[in-house]
Amino acid sequence: METLMTLGKTDLKVPSLCIGTWAWGDSLFWSFGKEYGEADLKQAFDRAIAAGATFFDTAEIYGLGKSEQFIGQFMRQNPQPIQIATKYMPLPWRFNADAVHDAVTASLQRLGVDSIALYQVHMPFDFFMSKKTLMEALAAEVDRGRIQAIGVSNYSADQMREAQGYLAAKGVPLAVNQVRYSLLNREIEANGIFDTAKELGVTILAYSPLAQGLLTGKYKPENSDTVTGARKLDPKFSRQGLEKLMPVIEQLTEIGKKYDRTPAQVALNWLIAQGNVIPIPGAKTASQAEQNAGAMGWTMEPEELTKLDALTRSYRK
């Protein structure tokens, strides 16, 4: 069952979960072309849509444009309507409003669409172009109809408030702030981002909502020596780190059994239950896309949400 949420104070309604596509076409950070390929991504796209996850998050730099191109290509092969969020990177040579216009044009061309549902600023770099110039250029794109809503990513509470002020002067709301947020990473609750977003009516898009896979239950103390890549350097993936995590996984598993859901689906559902949050789990395969979509359309009991909240707070101490 697809459940819809409104993005910030816009009229835009999207599913309560978004599919992340950083890995689509990216061989630099991910193993595109080795462990998975275009056919896997197409299946992930189709399965997500069939399961009601019709909202996809990408960026112009994901796969150096390939992620947007794949989404555009798959859209032409699947007639079901979807909504796309993409991102603008404030690169050093982009220092005026024309650069913003050109970047939107390039994303529209790669996606093969006339309008993008949500256009976000990837990073809060403003030493080449002021936030005022950037926000006014984005507001102009809303007026042109080429983007429907404006978001930011990785913005602090103060940066979000500043961006919202410039947009409000143009009669456009700031719709989202995309930040890292999961049961195991609750930094935005302490640094003012979560509360400021709520105050301003800005939706939180939560990236890394499964904490790099820790919340899936896939990583266990007994198989800590099989961890590969950057995870090997993270103490949370060590045997000791995974032993500390086990009470959280056991609680996710126990709640999941009651609702016939996986630990990952319970962890994602906890984020959705916060009311102003849309998680963005990545999906490279059909099974991952289907699993992600299974986090939508059901609700835990309040005491279960509270238990997970308390347990993960003590995990971080």
mmCIF file of C-alpha atoms in Angstrom:
data_model
loop_
_atom_site.group_PDB
_atom_site.id
_atom_site.type_symbol
_atom_site.label_atom_id
_atom_site.label_comp_id
_atom_site.label_asym_id
_atom_site.label_seq_id
_atom_site.Cartn_x
_atom_site.Cartn_y
_atom_site.Cartn_z
ATOM 1 C CA MET A 1 0.000 0.000 0.000
ATOM 2 C CA GLU A 2 1.407 3.363 -0.985
ATOM 3 C CA THR A 3 1.153 6.099 1.611
ATOM 4 C CA LEU A 4 1.639 9.678 0.502
ATOM 5 C CA MET A 5 3.290 12.575 2.301
ATOM 6 C CA THR A 6 3.420 16.256 1.410
ATOM 7 C CA LEU A 7 6.903 17.672 0.811
ATOM 8 C CA GLY A 8 7.281 20.607 3.187
ATOM 9 C CA LYS A 9 4.775 23.394 2.542
ATOM 10 C CA THR A 10 4.467 22.583 -1.160
ATOM 11 C CA ASP A 11 1.557 20.941 -2.963
ATOM 12 C CA LEU A 12 3.788 18.013 -3.923
ATOM 13 C CA LYS A 13 2.663 14.620 -2.616
ATOM 14 C CA VAL A 14 5.148 11.736 -2.710
ATOM 15 C CA PRO A 15 5.385 8.214 -1.235
ATOM 16 C CA SER A 16 6.607 8.004 2.363
ATOM 17 C CA LEU A 17 9.789 6.255 1.179
ATOM 18 C CA CYS A 18 12.197 7.234 -1.591
ATOM 19 C CA ILE A 19 14.558 4.917 -3.504
ATOM 20 C CA GLY A 20 18.185 6.092 -3.480
ATOM 21 C CA THR A 21 20.184 5.682 -6.699
ATOM 22 C CA TRP A 22 23.727 6.761 -5.791
ATOM 23 C CA ALA A 23 24.981 3.319 -6.861
ATOM 24 C CA TRP A 24 23.302 3.465 -10.293
ATOM 25 C CA GLY A 25 26.151 3.627 -12.778
ATOM 26 C CA ASP A 26 28.769 4.436 -10.122
ATOM 27 C CA SER A 27 31.923 2.310 -10.317
ATOM 28 C CA LEU A 28 34.051 4.711 -8.251
ATOM 29 C CA PHE A 29 32.346 4.268 -4.844
ATOM 30 C CA TRP A 30 30.223 1.260 -5.773
ATOM 31 C CA SER A 31 30.866 -1.847 -7.861
ATOM 32 C CA PHE A 32 28.693 -1.046 -10.863
ATOM 33 C CA GLY A 33 29.706 -3.263 -13.772
ATOM 34 C CA LYS A 34 31.217 -5.907 -11.476
ATOM 35 C CA GLU A 35 28.724 -6.988 -8.829
ATOM 36 C CA TYR A 36 25.628 -5.663 -10.627
ATOM 37 C CA GLY A 37 24.746 -4.073 -13.952
ATOM 38 C CA GLU A 38 22.090 -2.250 -15.951
ATOM 39 C CA ALA A 39 19.701 -5.223 -16.017
ATOM 40 C CA ASP A 40 19.723 -5.376 -12.197
ATOM 41 C CA LEU A 41 18.965 -1.656 -11.958
ATOM 42 C CA LYS A 42 16.095 -1.946 -14.442
ATOM 43 C CA GLN A 43 14.593 -4.766 -12.365
ATOM 44 C CA ALA A 44 15.040 -2.698 -9.188
ATOM 45 C CA PHE A 45 13.288 0.249 -10.860
ATOM 46 C CA ASP A 46 10.342 -1.847 -12.088
ATOM 47 C CA ARG A 47 9.941 -3.721 -8.796
ATOM 48 C CA ALA A 48 10.021 -0.510 -6.753
ATOM 49 C CA ILE A 49 7.269 1.021 -8.877
ATOM 50 C CA ALA A 50 5.148 -2.145 -8.730
ATOM 51 C CA ALA A 51 5.438 -2.023 -4.912
ATOM 52 C CA GLY A 52 4.377 1.641 -4.727
ATOM 53 C CA ALA A 53 7.839 3.193 -4.254
ATOM 54 C CA THR A 54 7.503 5.669 -7.131
ATOM 55 C CA PHE A 55 9.834 8.368 -5.768
ATOM 56 C CA PHE A 56 13.523 8.217 -6.768
ATOM 57 C CA ASP A 57 16.452 10.299 -5.498
ATOM 58 C CA THR A 58 19.473 10.892 -7.740
ATOM 59 C CA ALA A 59 22.069 13.607 -8.423
ATOM 60 C CA GLU A 60 23.973 14.972 -11.387
ATOM 61 C CA ILE A 61 27.243 13.624 -9.927
ATOM 62 C CA TYR A 62 25.988 10.071 -9.266
ATOM 63 C CA GLY A 63 27.863 7.968 -11.805
ATOM 64 C CA LEU A 64 28.852 11.270 -13.447
ATOM 65 C CA GLY A 65 25.352 11.614 -14.892
ATOM 66 C CA LYS A 66 24.704 7.913 -15.504
ATOM 67 C CA SER A 67 22.242 7.603 -12.630
ATOM 68 C CA GLU A 68 20.012 10.300 -14.139
ATOM 69 C CA GLN A 69 20.408 8.734 -17.589
ATOM 70 C CA PHE A 70 19.374 5.290 -16.324
ATOM 71 C CA ILE A 71 16.273 6.708 -14.617
ATOM 72 C CA GLY A 72 15.350 8.550 -17.817
ATOM 73 C CA GLN A 73 15.841 5.402 -19.876
ATOM 74 C CA PHE A 74 13.866 3.177 -17.485
ATOM 75 C CA MET A 75 11.030 5.724 -17.363
ATOM 76 C CA ARG A 76 10.664 5.520 -21.129
ATOM 77 C CA GLN A 77 10.400 1.716 -20.830
ATOM 78 C CA ASN A 78 7.901 1.761 -17.952
ATOM 79 C CA PRO A 79 4.763 3.905 -18.435
ATOM 80 C CA GLN A 80 3.958 4.214 -14.709
ATOM 81 C CA PRO A 81 4.321 7.817 -13.466
ATOM 82 C CA ILE A 82 7.160 8.485 -11.049
ATOM 83 C CA GLN A 83 8.594 11.510 -9.250
ATOM 84 C CA ILE A 84 12.252 12.392 -9.331
ATOM 85 C CA ALA A 85 14.450 14.242 -6.868
ATOM 86 C CA THR A 86 17.874 15.222 -8.162
ATOM 87 C CA LYS A 87 20.677 17.477 -6.951
ATOM 88 C CA TYR A 88 22.826 20.389 -8.074
ATOM 89 C CA MET A 89 26.479 20.408 -6.975
ATOM 90 C CA PRO A 90 27.884 23.912 -6.271
ATOM 91 C CA LEU A 91 31.165 23.353 -8.122
ATOM 92 C CA PRO A 92 33.923 26.034 -8.091
ATOM 93 C CA TRP A 93 33.322 27.171 -11.660
ATOM 94 C CA ARG A 94 29.625 27.762 -11.023
ATOM 95 C CA PHE A 95 29.469 31.339 -9.799
ATOM 96 C CA ASN A 96 26.343 32.927 -11.326
ATOM 97 C CA ALA A 97 22.666 32.233 -11.945
ATOM 98 C CA ASP A 98 23.349 31.054 -15.519
ATOM 99 C CA ALA A 99 25.294 28.097 -14.098
ATOM 100 C CA VAL A 100 22.214 26.998 -12.154
ATOM 101 C CA HIS A 101 20.033 27.320 -15.264
ATOM 102 C CA ASP A 102 22.541 25.261 -17.295
ATOM 103 C CA ALA A 103 22.742 22.552 -14.622
ATOM 104 C CA VAL A 104 18.943 22.214 -14.512
ATOM 105 C CA THR A 105 18.891 22.028 -18.334
ATOM 106 C CA ALA A 106 21.497 19.233 -18.320
ATOM 107 C CA SER A 107 19.605 17.209 -15.683
ATOM 108 C CA LEU A 108 16.323 17.613 -17.592
ATOM 109 C CA GLN A 109 18.041 16.351 -20.752
ATOM 110 C CA ARG A 110 19.618 13.328 -19.051
ATOM 111 C CA LEU A 111 16.295 12.442 -17.417
ATOM 112 C CA GLY A 112 14.320 13.151 -20.586
ATOM 113 C CA VAL A 113 11.671 15.206 -18.762
ATOM 114 C CA ASP A 114 10.317 18.772 -18.901
ATOM 115 C CA SER A 115 10.086 19.239 -15.138
ATOM 116 C CA ILE A 116 11.775 17.807 -12.017
ATOM 117 C CA ALA A 117 9.661 17.261 -8.887
ATOM 118 C CA LEU A 118 12.386 18.143 -6.360
ATOM 119 C CA TYR A 119 15.691 19.890 -7.111
ATOM 120 C CA GLN A 120 18.143 19.984 -4.211
ATOM 121 C CA VAL A 121 21.469 21.707 -3.493
ATOM 122 C CA HIS A 122 23.874 18.845 -2.790
ATOM 123 C CA MET A 123 26.257 20.642 -0.394
ATOM 124 C CA PRO A 124 26.258 23.999 1.427
ATOM 125 C CA PHE A 125 29.297 25.377 -0.452
ATOM 126 C CA ASP A 126 28.753 29.093 -0.985
ATOM 127 C CA PHE A 127 32.201 30.615 -1.353
ATOM 128 C CA PHE A 128 31.839 30.695 -5.158
ATOM 129 C CA MET A 129 28.176 31.650 -5.380
ATOM 130 C CA SER A 130 26.301 33.261 -2.496
ATOM 131 C CA LYS A 131 23.334 31.452 -1.009
ATOM 132 C CA LYS A 132 21.155 34.395 -2.023
ATOM 133 C CA THR A 133 22.169 34.151 -5.710
ATOM 134 C CA LEU A 134 21.698 30.387 -5.685
ATOM 135 C CA MET A 135 18.280 30.415 -4.006
ATOM 136 C CA GLU A 136 16.997 33.204 -6.241
ATOM 137 C CA ALA A 137 18.191 31.282 -9.316
ATOM 138 C CA LEU A 138 16.349 28.172 -8.082
ATOM 139 C CA ALA A 139 13.198 30.199 -7.353
ATOM 140 C CA ALA A 140 13.357 31.446 -10.960
ATOM 141 C CA GLU A 141 13.377 27.811 -12.146
ATOM 142 C CA VAL A 142 10.215 27.155 -10.110
ATOM 143 C CA ASP A 143 8.613 30.154 -11.832
ATOM 144 C CA ARG A 144 9.637 28.691 -15.200
ATOM 145 C CA GLY A 145 8.033 25.382 -14.232
ATOM 146 C CA ARG A 146 11.235 23.426 -14.781
ATOM 147 C CA ILE A 147 11.392 22.388 -11.118
ATOM 148 C CA GLN A 148 8.409 21.998 -8.811
ATOM 149 C CA ALA A 149 10.055 22.171 -5.384
ATOM 150 C CA ILE A 150 13.408 23.243 -3.933
ATOM 151 C CA GLY A 151 15.432 21.355 -1.366
ATOM 152 C CA VAL A 152 18.857 21.425 0.226
ATOM 153 C CA SER A 153 21.151 18.657 1.458
ATOM 154 C CA ASN A 154 23.641 18.542 4.328
ATOM 155 C CA TYR A 155 22.583 22.038 5.500
ATOM 156 C CA SER A 156 22.932 22.970 9.185
ATOM 157 C CA ALA A 157 20.002 24.501 11.064
ATOM 158 C CA ASP A 158 21.342 28.037 10.450
ATOM 159 C CA GLN A 159 22.074 27.381 6.755
ATOM 160 C CA MET A 160 18.580 25.947 6.306
ATOM 161 C CA ARG A 161 17.032 28.990 7.954
ATOM 162 C CA GLU A 162 19.072 31.347 5.725
ATOM 163 C CA ALA A 163 18.106 29.478 2.535
ATOM 164 C CA GLN A 164 14.457 29.444 3.589
ATOM 165 C CA GLY A 165 14.568 33.223 4.116
ATOM 166 C CA TYR A 166 15.856 33.935 0.603
ATOM 167 C CA LEU A 167 13.263 31.592 -0.928
ATOM 168 C CA ALA A 168 10.412 33.008 1.161
ATOM 169 C CA ALA A 169 11.242 36.484 -0.210
ATOM 170 C CA LYS A 170 10.497 35.010 -3.652
ATOM 171 C CA GLY A 171 7.298 33.323 -2.474
ATOM 172 C CA VAL A 172 8.744 29.799 -2.664
ATOM 173 C CA PRO A 173 8.955 27.409 0.321
ATOM 174 C CA LEU A 174 12.040 25.358 1.179
ATOM 175 C CA ALA A 175 10.666 21.833 0.840
ATOM 176 C CA VAL A 176 13.358 19.500 2.227
ATOM 177 C CA ASN A 177 16.748 19.077 3.833
ATOM 178 C CA GLN A 178 18.415 15.773 2.951
ATOM 179 C CA VAL A 179 20.655 14.636 5.814
ATOM 180 C CA ARG A 180 22.075 11.483 7.381
ATOM 181 C CA TYR A 181 19.530 10.019 9.820
ATOM 182 C CA SER A 182 18.850 6.547 11.145
ATOM 183 C CA LEU A 183 18.127 4.768 14.417
ATOM 184 C CA LEU A 184 21.911 4.605 14.908
ATOM 185 C CA ASN A 185 22.692 8.157 13.775
ATOM 186 C CA ARG A 186 20.535 10.677 15.610
ATOM 187 C CA GLU A 187 22.842 13.701 15.302
ATOM 188 C CA ILE A 188 20.143 15.893 13.710
ATOM 189 C CA GLU A 189 18.042 15.553 16.872
ATOM 190 C CA ALA A 190 20.876 17.136 18.908
ATOM 191 C CA ASN A 191 22.242 19.822 16.539
ATOM 192 C CA GLY A 192 18.995 21.677 15.857
ATOM 193 C CA ILE A 193 18.371 20.413 12.311
ATOM 194 C CA PHE A 194 15.371 18.251 13.233
ATOM 195 C CA ASP A 195 13.667 20.914 15.369
ATOM 196 C CA THR A 196 14.371 23.712 12.870
ATOM 197 C CA ALA A 197 12.973 21.627 10.022
ATOM 198 C CA LYS A 198 9.809 21.047 12.019
ATOM 199 C CA GLU A 199 9.537 24.758 12.863
ATOM 200 C CA LEU A 200 10.012 25.824 9.230
ATOM 201 C CA GLY A 201 7.762 23.090 7.819
ATOM 202 C CA VAL A 202 10.672 21.426 6.006
ATOM 203 C CA THR A 203 10.626 17.663 5.365
ATOM 204 C CA ILE A 204 13.697 15.620 6.320
ATOM 205 C CA LEU A 205 14.919 13.211 3.631
ATOM 206 C CA ALA A 206 16.985 10.654 5.529
ATOM 207 C CA TYR A 207 19.963 9.202 3.704
ATOM 208 C CA SER A 208 21.919 6.203 5.013
ATOM 209 C CA PRO A 209 18.706 5.196 6.882
ATOM 210 C CA LEU A 210 20.004 1.645 7.458
ATOM 211 C CA ALA A 211 23.409 2.848 8.740
ATOM 212 C CA GLN A 212 25.380 1.278 5.877
ATOM 213 C CA GLY A 213 23.532 -2.006 6.362
ATOM 214 C CA LEU A 214 24.058 -2.336 10.134
ATOM 215 C CA LEU A 215 20.284 -2.229 10.685
ATOM 216 C CA THR A 216 19.534 -5.023 8.211
ATOM 217 C CA GLY A 217 20.785 -7.743 10.573
ATOM 218 C CA LYS A 218 23.090 -8.980 7.808
ATOM 219 C CA TYR A 219 26.245 -8.236 9.834
ATOM 220 C CA LYS A 220 26.767 -10.448 12.888
ATOM 221 C CA PRO A 221 29.704 -10.814 15.333
ATOM 222 C CA GLU A 222 30.472 -14.335 14.085
ATOM 223 C CA ASN A 223 30.955 -13.124 10.484
ATOM 224 C CA SER A 224 32.786 -9.876 11.272
ATOM 225 C CA ASP A 225 35.898 -11.178 9.476
ATOM 226 C CA THR A 226 33.975 -11.233 6.167
ATOM 227 C CA VAL A 227 33.323 -7.439 6.209
ATOM 228 C CA THR A 228 34.879 -5.778 3.145
ATOM 229 C CA GLY A 229 35.686 -2.312 1.768
ATOM 230 C CA ALA A 230 35.380 0.858 3.848
ATOM 231 C CA ARG A 231 33.295 -0.999 6.450
ATOM 232 C CA LYS A 232 36.478 -2.812 7.577
ATOM 233 C CA LEU A 233 37.777 0.541 8.879
ATOM 234 C CA ASP A 234 34.606 1.305 10.846
ATOM 235 C CA PRO A 235 34.742 0.025 14.459
ATOM 236 C CA LYS A 236 30.946 -0.465 14.397
ATOM 237 C CA PHE A 237 31.561 -3.374 11.972
ATOM 238 C CA SER A 238 34.229 -5.003 14.162
ATOM 239 C CA ARG A 239 33.332 -8.075 16.217
ATOM 240 C CA GLN A 240 33.114 -5.905 19.347
ATOM 241 C CA GLY A 241 31.031 -3.275 17.541
ATOM 242 C CA LEU A 242 28.602 -5.875 16.205
ATOM 243 C CA GLU A 243 28.248 -7.500 19.641
ATOM 244 C CA LYS A 244 27.220 -4.102 21.018
ATOM 245 C CA LEU A 245 24.630 -3.788 18.212
ATOM 246 C CA MET A 246 22.981 -7.189 18.788
ATOM 247 C CA PRO A 247 20.312 -6.011 21.311
ATOM 248 C CA VAL A 248 19.101 -3.506 18.671
ATOM 249 C CA ILE A 249 18.966 -6.201 15.960
ATOM 250 C CA GLU A 250 17.161 -8.591 18.316
ATOM 251 C CA GLN A 251 14.530 -5.926 19.076
ATOM 252 C CA LEU A 252 14.075 -5.116 15.362
ATOM 253 C CA THR A 253 13.720 -8.845 14.651
ATOM 254 C CA GLU A 254 11.192 -9.358 17.449
ATOM 255 C CA ILE A 255 9.012 -6.442 16.304
ATOM 256 C CA GLY A 256 9.389 -7.596 12.693
ATOM 257 C CA LYS A 257 8.017 -11.068 13.490
ATOM 258 C CA LYS A 258 4.793 -9.525 14.798
ATOM 259 C CA TYR A 259 4.221 -7.616 11.527
ATOM 260 C CA ASP A 260 5.875 -10.162 9.206
ATOM 261 C CA ARG A 261 8.625 -7.625 8.373
ATOM 262 C CA THR A 262 12.419 -7.725 8.236
ATOM 263 C CA PRO A 263 14.662 -5.806 10.669
ATOM 264 C CA ALA A 264 15.457 -3.341 7.846
ATOM 265 C CA GLN A 265 11.753 -2.694 7.199
ATOM 266 C CA VAL A 266 11.174 -2.046 10.902
ATOM 267 C CA ALA A 267 14.143 0.375 11.042
ATOM 268 C CA LEU A 268 12.850 2.274 7.992
ATOM 269 C CA ASN A 269 9.309 2.297 9.354
ATOM 270 C CA TRP A 270 10.577 3.874 12.587
ATOM 271 C CA LEU A 271 11.876 6.817 10.523
ATOM 272 C CA ILE A 272 8.559 7.161 8.652
ATOM 273 C CA ALA A 273 6.762 7.164 12.008
ATOM 274 C CA GLN A 274 8.638 10.333 13.040
ATOM 275 C CA GLY A 275 6.074 12.152 10.865
ATOM 276 C CA ASN A 276 8.297 14.589 9.029
ATOM 277 C CA VAL A 277 10.807 12.115 7.613
ATOM 278 C CA ILE A 278 11.155 10.217 4.324
ATOM 279 C CA PRO A 279 13.904 7.573 4.356
ATOM 280 C CA ILE A 280 16.036 7.055 1.220
ATOM 281 C CA PRO A 281 17.409 3.507 1.260
ATOM 282 C CA GLY A 282 19.450 2.551 -1.791
ATOM 283 C CA ALA A 283 18.457 -0.298 -4.089
ATOM 284 C CA LYS A 284 20.660 -2.025 -6.682
ATOM 285 C CA THR A 285 18.484 -5.122 -7.129
ATOM 286 C CA ALA A 286 14.809 -6.055 -7.378
ATOM 287 C CA SER A 287 14.829 -7.760 -3.970
ATOM 288 C CA GLN A 288 16.345 -4.685 -2.283
ATOM 289 C CA ALA A 289 13.726 -2.442 -3.917
ATOM 290 C CA GLU A 290 10.907 -4.724 -2.805
ATOM 291 C CA GLN A 291 12.295 -4.936 0.732
ATOM 292 C CA ASN A 292 12.534 -1.136 0.946
ATOM 293 C CA ALA A 293 8.948 -0.681 -0.227
ATOM 294 C CA GLY A 294 7.794 -3.081 2.503
ATOM 295 C CA ALA A 295 8.573 -0.385 5.068
ATOM 296 C CA MET A 296 5.523 1.593 3.879
ATOM 297 C CA GLY A 297 1.847 1.174 4.648
ATOM 298 C CA TRP A 298 1.873 -0.124 8.240
ATOM 299 C CA THR A 299 2.434 1.280 11.728
ATOM 300 C CA MET A 300 4.079 0.011 14.882
ATOM 301 C CA GLU A 301 2.534 0.403 18.311
ATOM 302 C CA PRO A 302 3.649 3.588 20.160
ATOM 303 C CA GLU A 303 5.386 1.516 22.854
ATOM 304 C CA GLU A 304 7.408 -0.324 20.176
ATOM 305 C CA LEU A 305 8.566 2.981 18.706
ATOM 306 C CA THR A 306 9.509 4.170 22.204
ATOM 307 C CA LYS A 307 11.392 0.947 22.960
ATOM 308 C CA LEU A 308 13.480 1.288 19.779
ATOM 309 C CA ASP A 309 14.114 4.932 20.579
ATOM 310 C CA ALA A 310 15.392 4.169 24.087
ATOM 311 C CA LEU A 311 17.417 1.142 23.008
ATOM 312 C CA THR A 312 19.259 2.978 20.240
ATOM 313 C CA ARG A 313 19.925 5.968 22.489
ATOM 314 C CA SER A 314 21.654 3.695 24.992
ATOM 315 C CA TYR A 315 23.531 1.957 22.108
ATOM 316 C CA ARG A 316 25.193 5.249 21.224
ATOM 317 C CA LYS A 317 26.490 5.895 24.787
#
